[in-house]
Coordinates of C-alpha atoms in Angstrom, one line a residue:
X1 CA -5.0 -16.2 -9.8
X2 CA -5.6 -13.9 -6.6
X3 CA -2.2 -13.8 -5.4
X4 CA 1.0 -13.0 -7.5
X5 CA 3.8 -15.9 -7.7
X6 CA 5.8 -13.2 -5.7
X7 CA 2.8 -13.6 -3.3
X8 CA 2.8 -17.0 -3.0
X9 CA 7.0 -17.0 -2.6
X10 CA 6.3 -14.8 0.6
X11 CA 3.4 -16.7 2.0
X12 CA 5.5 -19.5 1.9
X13 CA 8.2 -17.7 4.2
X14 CA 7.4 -18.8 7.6
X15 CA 9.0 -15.7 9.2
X16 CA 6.9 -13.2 7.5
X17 CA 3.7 -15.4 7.9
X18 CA 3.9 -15.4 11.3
X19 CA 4.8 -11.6 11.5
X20 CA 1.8 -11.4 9.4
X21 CA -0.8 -13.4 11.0
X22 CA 0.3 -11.4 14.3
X23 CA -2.4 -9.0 13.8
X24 CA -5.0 -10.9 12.6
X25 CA -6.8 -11.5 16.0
X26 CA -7.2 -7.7 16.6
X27 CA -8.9 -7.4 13.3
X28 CA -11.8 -9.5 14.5
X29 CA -12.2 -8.3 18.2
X30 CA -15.6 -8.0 17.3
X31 CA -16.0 -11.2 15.6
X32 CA -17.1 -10.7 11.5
X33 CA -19.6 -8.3 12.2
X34 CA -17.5 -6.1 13.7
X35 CA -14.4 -6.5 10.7
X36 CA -18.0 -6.4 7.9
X37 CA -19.2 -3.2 10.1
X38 CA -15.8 -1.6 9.5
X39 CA -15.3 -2.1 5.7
X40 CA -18.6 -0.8 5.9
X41 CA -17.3 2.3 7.6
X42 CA -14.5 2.4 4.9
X43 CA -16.7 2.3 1.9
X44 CA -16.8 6.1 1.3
X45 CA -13.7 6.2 1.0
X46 CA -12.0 9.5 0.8
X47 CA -15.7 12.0 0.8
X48 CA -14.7 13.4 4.2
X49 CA -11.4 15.6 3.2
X50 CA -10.1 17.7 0.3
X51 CA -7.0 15.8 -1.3
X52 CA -6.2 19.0 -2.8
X53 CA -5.2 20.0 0.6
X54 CA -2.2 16.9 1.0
X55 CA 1.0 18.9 1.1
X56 CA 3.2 16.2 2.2
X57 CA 4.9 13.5 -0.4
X58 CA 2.9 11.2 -1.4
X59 CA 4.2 8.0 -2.9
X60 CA 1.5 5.2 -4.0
X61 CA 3.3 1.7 -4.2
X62 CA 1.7 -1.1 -6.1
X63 CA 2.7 -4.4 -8.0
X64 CA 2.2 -5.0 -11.6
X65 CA 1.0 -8.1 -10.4
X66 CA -1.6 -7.7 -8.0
X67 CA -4.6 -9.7 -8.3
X68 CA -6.8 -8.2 -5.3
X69 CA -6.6 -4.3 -6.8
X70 CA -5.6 -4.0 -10.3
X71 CA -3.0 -1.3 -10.7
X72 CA -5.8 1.1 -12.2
X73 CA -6.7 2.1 -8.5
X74 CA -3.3 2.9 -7.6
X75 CA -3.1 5.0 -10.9
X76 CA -6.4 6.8 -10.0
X77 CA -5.1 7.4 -6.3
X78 CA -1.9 9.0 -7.9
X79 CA -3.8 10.9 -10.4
X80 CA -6.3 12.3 -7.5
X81 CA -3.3 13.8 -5.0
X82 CA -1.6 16.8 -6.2
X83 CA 2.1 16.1 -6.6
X84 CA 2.2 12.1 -6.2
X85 CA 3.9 9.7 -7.6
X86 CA 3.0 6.5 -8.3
X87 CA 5.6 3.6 -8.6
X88 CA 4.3 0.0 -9.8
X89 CA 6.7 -2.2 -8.8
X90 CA 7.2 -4.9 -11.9
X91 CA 6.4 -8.4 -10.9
X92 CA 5.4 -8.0 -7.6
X93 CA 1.8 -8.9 -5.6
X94 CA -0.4 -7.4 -3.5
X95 CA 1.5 -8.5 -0.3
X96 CA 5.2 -8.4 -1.8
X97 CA 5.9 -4.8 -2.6
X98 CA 5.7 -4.2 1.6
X99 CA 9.9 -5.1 1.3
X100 CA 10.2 -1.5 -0.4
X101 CA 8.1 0.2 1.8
X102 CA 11.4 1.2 4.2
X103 CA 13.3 2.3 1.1
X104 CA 10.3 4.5 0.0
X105 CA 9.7 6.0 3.4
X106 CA 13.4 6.5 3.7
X107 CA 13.5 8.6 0.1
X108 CA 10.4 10.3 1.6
X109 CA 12.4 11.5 4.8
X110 CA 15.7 12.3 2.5
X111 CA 13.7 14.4 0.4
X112 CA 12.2 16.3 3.2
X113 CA 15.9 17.1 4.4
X114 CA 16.9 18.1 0.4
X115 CA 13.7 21.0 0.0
X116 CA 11.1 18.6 -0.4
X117 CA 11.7 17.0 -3.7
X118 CA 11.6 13.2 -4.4
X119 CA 15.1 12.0 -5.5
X120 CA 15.0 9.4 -8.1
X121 CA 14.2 6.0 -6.9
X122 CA 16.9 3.2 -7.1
X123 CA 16.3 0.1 -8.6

């Protein structure tokens, strides 16, 4: 199945649907041409700059579960930036792992304030 049962939980949440679906509009503007012209854009993916040169904290988040992009291209994208880590996120989707973002970004900031070194993560 495409969408992890933690998935399906949240798609179920009327709240966060609607949050959700908020966007969706603005991503076809330009009707599907203009959402295919932009994956199109996006399909070189990162040709353009030297990952070598990211000196900020990098933290790539991704669910055990996700049925869209297996874990392998978190792993690779952890593996290709200097310093990052990569946290998979054990039973969670594709969708479902945005509820740690916050925490993340917040460890992020407090690390910036401690001489830029990650603290642990909390479970």
């Amino acid at each position: 199945a495409a969408l992890a049962d933690s998935d399906r939980r949240l798609f179920a949440d009327r709240s966060w649907m609607t949050s959700a679906m908020a966007g969706f509009d603005q991503m076809f503007t330009f009707g599907l041409e203009g959402y295919a012209d932009d994956r199109i854009a996006d399909s070189g993916g990162w040709t353009d700059f030297d990952v070598d040169r990211v000196r900020c904290p990098v933290v790539v988040l991704h669910g055990t579960e996700d049925g869209m992009v297996d874990p392998i291209h978190a792993r690779h994208t952890a593996n290709m930036i200097p310093g990052a880590e990569l946290v998979l996120l054990d039973g969670h989707g594709h969708f479902s792992i945005e509820a740690f973002v916050i925490a993340e970004l917040v460890r992020i900031v407090d690390s910036r304030r401690g001489g830029g070194h990650l603290p642990q993560r909390s479970e």
